PDB file of C-alpha atoms in Angstrom:
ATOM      1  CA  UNK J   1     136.153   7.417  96.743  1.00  0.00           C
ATOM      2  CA  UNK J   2     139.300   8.420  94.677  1.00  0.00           C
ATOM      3  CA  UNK J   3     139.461   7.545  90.773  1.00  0.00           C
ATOM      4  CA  UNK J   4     141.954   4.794  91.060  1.00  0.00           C
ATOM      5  CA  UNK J   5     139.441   2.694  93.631  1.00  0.00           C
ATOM      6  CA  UNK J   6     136.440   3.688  91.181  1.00  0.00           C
ATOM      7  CA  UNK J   7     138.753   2.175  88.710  1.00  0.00           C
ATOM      8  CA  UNK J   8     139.984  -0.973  89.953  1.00  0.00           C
ATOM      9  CA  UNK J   9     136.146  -1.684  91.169  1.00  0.00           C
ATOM     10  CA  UNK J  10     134.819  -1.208  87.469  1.00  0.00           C
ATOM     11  CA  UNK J  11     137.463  -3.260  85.698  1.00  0.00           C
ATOM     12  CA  UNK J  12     137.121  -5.850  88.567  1.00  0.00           C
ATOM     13  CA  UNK J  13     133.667  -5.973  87.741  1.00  0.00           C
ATOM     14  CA  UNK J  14     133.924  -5.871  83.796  1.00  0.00           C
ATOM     15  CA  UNK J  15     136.880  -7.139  82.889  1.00  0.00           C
ATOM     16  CA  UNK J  16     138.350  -3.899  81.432  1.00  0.00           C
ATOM     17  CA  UNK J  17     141.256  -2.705  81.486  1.00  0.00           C
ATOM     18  CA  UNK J  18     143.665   0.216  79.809  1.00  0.00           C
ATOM     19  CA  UNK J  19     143.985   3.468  80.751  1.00  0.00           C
ATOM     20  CA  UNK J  20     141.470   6.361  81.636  1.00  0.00           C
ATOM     21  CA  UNK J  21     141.501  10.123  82.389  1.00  0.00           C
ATOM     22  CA  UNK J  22     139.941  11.759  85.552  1.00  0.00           C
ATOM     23  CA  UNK J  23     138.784  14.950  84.923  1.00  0.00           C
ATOM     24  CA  UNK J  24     135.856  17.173  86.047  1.00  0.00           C
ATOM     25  CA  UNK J  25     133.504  19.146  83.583  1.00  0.00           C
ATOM     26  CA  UNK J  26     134.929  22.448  83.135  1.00  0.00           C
ATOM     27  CA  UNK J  27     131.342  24.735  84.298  1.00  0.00           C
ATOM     28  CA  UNK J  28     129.421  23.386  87.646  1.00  0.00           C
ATOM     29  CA  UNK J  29     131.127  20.263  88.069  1.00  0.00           C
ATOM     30  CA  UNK J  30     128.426  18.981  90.617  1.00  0.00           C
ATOM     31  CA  UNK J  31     125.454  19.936  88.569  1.00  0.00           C
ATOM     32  CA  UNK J  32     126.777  18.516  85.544  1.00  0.00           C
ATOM     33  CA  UNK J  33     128.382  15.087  87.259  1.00  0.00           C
ATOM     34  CA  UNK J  34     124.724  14.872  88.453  1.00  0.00           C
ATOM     35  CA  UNK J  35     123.250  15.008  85.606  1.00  0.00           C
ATOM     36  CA  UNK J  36     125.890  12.131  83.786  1.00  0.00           C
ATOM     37  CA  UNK J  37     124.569   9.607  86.925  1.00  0.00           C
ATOM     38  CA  UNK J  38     121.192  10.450  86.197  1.00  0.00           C
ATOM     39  CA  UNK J  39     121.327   9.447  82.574  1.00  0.00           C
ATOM     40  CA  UNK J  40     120.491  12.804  81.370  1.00  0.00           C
ATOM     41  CA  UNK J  41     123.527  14.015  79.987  1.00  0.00           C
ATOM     42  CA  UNK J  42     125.658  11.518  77.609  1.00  0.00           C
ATOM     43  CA  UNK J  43     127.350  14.559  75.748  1.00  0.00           C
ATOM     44  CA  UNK J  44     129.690  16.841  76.293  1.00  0.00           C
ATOM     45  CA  UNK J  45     131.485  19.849  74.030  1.00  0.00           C
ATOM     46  CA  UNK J  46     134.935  22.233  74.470  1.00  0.00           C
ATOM     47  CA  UNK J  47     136.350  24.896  72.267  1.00  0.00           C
ATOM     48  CA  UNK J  48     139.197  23.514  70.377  1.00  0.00           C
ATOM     49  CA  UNK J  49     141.570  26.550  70.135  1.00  0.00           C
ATOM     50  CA  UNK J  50     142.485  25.854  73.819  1.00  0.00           C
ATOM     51  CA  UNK J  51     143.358  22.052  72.810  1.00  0.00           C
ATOM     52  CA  UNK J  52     145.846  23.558  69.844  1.00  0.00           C
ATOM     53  CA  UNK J  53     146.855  26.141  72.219  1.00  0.00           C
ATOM     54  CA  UNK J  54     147.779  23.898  74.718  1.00  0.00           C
ATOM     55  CA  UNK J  55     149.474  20.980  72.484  1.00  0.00           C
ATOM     56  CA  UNK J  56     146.538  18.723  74.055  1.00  0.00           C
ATOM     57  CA  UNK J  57     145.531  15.796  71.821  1.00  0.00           C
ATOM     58  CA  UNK J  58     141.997  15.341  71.147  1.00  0.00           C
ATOM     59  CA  UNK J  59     139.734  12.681  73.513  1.00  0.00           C
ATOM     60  CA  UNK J  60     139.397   9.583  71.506  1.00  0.00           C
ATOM     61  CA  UNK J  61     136.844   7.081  71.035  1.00  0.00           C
ATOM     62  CA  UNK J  62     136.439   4.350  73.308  1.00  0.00           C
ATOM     63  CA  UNK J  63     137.963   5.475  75.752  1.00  0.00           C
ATOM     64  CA  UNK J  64     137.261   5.955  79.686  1.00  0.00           C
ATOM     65  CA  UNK J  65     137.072   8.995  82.142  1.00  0.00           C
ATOM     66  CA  UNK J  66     136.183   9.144  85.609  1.00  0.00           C
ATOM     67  CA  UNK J  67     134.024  11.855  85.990  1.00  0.00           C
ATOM     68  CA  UNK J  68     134.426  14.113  89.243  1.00  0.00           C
ATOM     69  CA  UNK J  69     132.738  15.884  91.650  1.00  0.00           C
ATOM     70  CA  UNK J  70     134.425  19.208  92.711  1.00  0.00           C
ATOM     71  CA  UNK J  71     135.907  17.737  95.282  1.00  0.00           C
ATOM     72  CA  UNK J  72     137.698  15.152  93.295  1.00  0.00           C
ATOM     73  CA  UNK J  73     136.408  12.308  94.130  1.00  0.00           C
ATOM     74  CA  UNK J  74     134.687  10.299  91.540  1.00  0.00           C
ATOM     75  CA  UNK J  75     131.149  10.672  90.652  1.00  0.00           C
ATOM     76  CA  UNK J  76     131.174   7.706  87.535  1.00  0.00           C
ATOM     77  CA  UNK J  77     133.086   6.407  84.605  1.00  0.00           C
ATOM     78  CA  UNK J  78     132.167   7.034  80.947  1.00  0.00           C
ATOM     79  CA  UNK J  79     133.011   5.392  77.780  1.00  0.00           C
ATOM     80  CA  UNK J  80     133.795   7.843  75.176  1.00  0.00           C
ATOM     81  CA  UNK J  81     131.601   6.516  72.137  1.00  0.00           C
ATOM     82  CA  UNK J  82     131.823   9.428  69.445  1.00  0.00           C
ATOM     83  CA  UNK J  83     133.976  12.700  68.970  1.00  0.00           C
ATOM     84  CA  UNK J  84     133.790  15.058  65.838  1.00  0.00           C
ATOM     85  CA  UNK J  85     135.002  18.340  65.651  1.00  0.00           C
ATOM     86  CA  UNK J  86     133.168  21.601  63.883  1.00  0.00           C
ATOM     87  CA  UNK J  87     132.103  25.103  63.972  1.00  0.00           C
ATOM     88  CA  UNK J  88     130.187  26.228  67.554  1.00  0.00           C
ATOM     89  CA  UNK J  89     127.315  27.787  64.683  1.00  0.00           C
ATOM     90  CA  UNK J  90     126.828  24.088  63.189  1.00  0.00           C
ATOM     91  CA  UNK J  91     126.508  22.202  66.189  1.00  0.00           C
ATOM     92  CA  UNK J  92     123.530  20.280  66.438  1.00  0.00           C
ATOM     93  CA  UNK J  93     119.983  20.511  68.382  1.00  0.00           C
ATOM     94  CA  UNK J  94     120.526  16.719  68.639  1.00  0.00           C
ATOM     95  CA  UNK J  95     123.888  17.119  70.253  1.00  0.00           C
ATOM     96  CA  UNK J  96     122.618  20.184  72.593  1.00  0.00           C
ATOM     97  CA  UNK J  97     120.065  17.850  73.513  1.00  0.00           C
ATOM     98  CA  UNK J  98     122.661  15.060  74.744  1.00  0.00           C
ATOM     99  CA  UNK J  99     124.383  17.778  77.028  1.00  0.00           C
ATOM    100  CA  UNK J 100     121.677  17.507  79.430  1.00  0.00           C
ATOM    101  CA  UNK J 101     120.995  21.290  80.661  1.00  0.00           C
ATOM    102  CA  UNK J 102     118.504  23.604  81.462  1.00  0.00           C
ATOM    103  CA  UNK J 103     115.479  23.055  78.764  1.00  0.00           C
ATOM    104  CA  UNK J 104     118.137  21.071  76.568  1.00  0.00           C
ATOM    105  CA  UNK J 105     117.478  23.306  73.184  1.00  0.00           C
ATOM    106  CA  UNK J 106     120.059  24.374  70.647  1.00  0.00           C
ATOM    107  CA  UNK J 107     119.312  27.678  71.687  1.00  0.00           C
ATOM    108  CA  UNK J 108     119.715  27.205  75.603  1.00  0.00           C
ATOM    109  CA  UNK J 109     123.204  25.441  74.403  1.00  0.00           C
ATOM    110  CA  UNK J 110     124.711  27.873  72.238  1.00  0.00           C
ATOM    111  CA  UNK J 111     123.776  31.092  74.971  1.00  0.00           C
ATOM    112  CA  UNK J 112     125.309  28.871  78.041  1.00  0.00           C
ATOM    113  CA  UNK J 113     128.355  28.070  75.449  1.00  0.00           C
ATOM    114  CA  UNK J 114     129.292  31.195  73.799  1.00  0.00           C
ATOM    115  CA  UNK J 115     129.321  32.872  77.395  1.00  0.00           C
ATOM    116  CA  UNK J 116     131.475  29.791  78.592  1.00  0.00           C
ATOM    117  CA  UNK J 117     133.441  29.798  75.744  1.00  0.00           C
ATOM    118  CA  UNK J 118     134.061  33.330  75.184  1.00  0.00           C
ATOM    119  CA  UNK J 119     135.333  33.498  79.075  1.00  0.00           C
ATOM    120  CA  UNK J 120     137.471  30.607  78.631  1.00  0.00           C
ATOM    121  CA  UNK J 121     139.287  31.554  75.201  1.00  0.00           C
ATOM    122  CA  UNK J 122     139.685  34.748  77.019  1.00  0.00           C
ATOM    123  CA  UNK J 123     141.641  33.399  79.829  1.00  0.00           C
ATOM    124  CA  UNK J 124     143.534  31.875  77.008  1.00  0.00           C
ATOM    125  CA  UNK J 125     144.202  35.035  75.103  1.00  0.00           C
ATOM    126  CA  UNK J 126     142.174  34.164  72.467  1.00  0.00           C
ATOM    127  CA  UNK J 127     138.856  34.814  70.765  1.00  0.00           C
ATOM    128  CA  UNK J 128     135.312  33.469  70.517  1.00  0.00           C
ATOM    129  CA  UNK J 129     134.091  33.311  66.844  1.00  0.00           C
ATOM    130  CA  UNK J 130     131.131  31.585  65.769  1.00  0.00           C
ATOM    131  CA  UNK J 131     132.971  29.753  63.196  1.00  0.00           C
ATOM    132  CA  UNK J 132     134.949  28.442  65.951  1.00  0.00           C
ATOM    133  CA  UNK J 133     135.584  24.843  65.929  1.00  0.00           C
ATOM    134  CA  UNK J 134     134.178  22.929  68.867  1.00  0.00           C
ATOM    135  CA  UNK J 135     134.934  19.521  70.332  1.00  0.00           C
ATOM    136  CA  UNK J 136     131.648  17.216  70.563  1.00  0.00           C
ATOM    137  CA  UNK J 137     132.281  13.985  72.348  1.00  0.00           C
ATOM    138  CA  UNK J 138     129.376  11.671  73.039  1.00  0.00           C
ATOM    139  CA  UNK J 139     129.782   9.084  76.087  1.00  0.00           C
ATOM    140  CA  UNK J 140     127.936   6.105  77.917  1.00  0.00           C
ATOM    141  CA  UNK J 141     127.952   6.317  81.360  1.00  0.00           C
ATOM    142  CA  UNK J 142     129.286   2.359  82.625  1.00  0.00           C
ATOM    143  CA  UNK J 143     129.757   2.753  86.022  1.00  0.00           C
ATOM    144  CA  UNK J 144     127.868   2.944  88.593  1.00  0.00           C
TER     145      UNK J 144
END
């Protein structure tokens, strides 16, 4: 199924309405759409330099995505239900723990992340710092 049918279907069912983003999570898209159905993972981070270096605004608060597989199609929706922004070394165990992967620890998060990160900002032309400013959205996962 596409992201528009997901769509219509959820706001058929619950009567909301407004306009979401379809996107897929940037590392294992499979793995970590997975992992959002199961209930495991209800958080989600990014490295902030490539939203200023790209003009991109921020994701907001209540607002909806349709996560996808790596094929496209959609996996779920989520309802965006916190974002705050600060440095990759002050992120939390509590918000490593809401990503959902491998043994969820801070320290499991901030390995998998500053090797993501780094090889992003890269591609980018820019830098990994520890003092970089990160992205931390929290979500619900509505539908299915």
């Amino acid at each position: 199924m596409n992201a528009e049918t997901m769509w219509k279907q959820y706001t058929a069912q619950s009567g909301a309405c407004g306009p979401y983003d379809a996107w897929q999570f940037g590392d294992d898209a499979n793995r970590l759409a997975q992992l959002v159905l199961d209930g495991v993972k209800t958080g989600t981070s990014s490295a902030y330099p490539i939203y200023a270096a790209e003009n991109e605004p921020l994701p907001e608060e209540n607002t909806y995505s349709v996560v996808l597989w790596e094929d496209n199609t959609a996996a779920c929706i989520i309802k965006t239900t916190k974002v705050y922004v600060i440095p990759f070394c002050q992120v939390s165990a509590r918000h490593a723990f809401a990503e959902g992967e491998g043994d969820r620890s801070l320290s499991y998060w901030r390995n998998v992340h500053r090797s993501f990160f780094t090889k992003e900002l890269a591609d980018a032309g820019l830098d990994f710092t520890e003092d970089m400013q990160v992205v931390c959205e929290e979500f619900i996962k509505v539908f299915p």
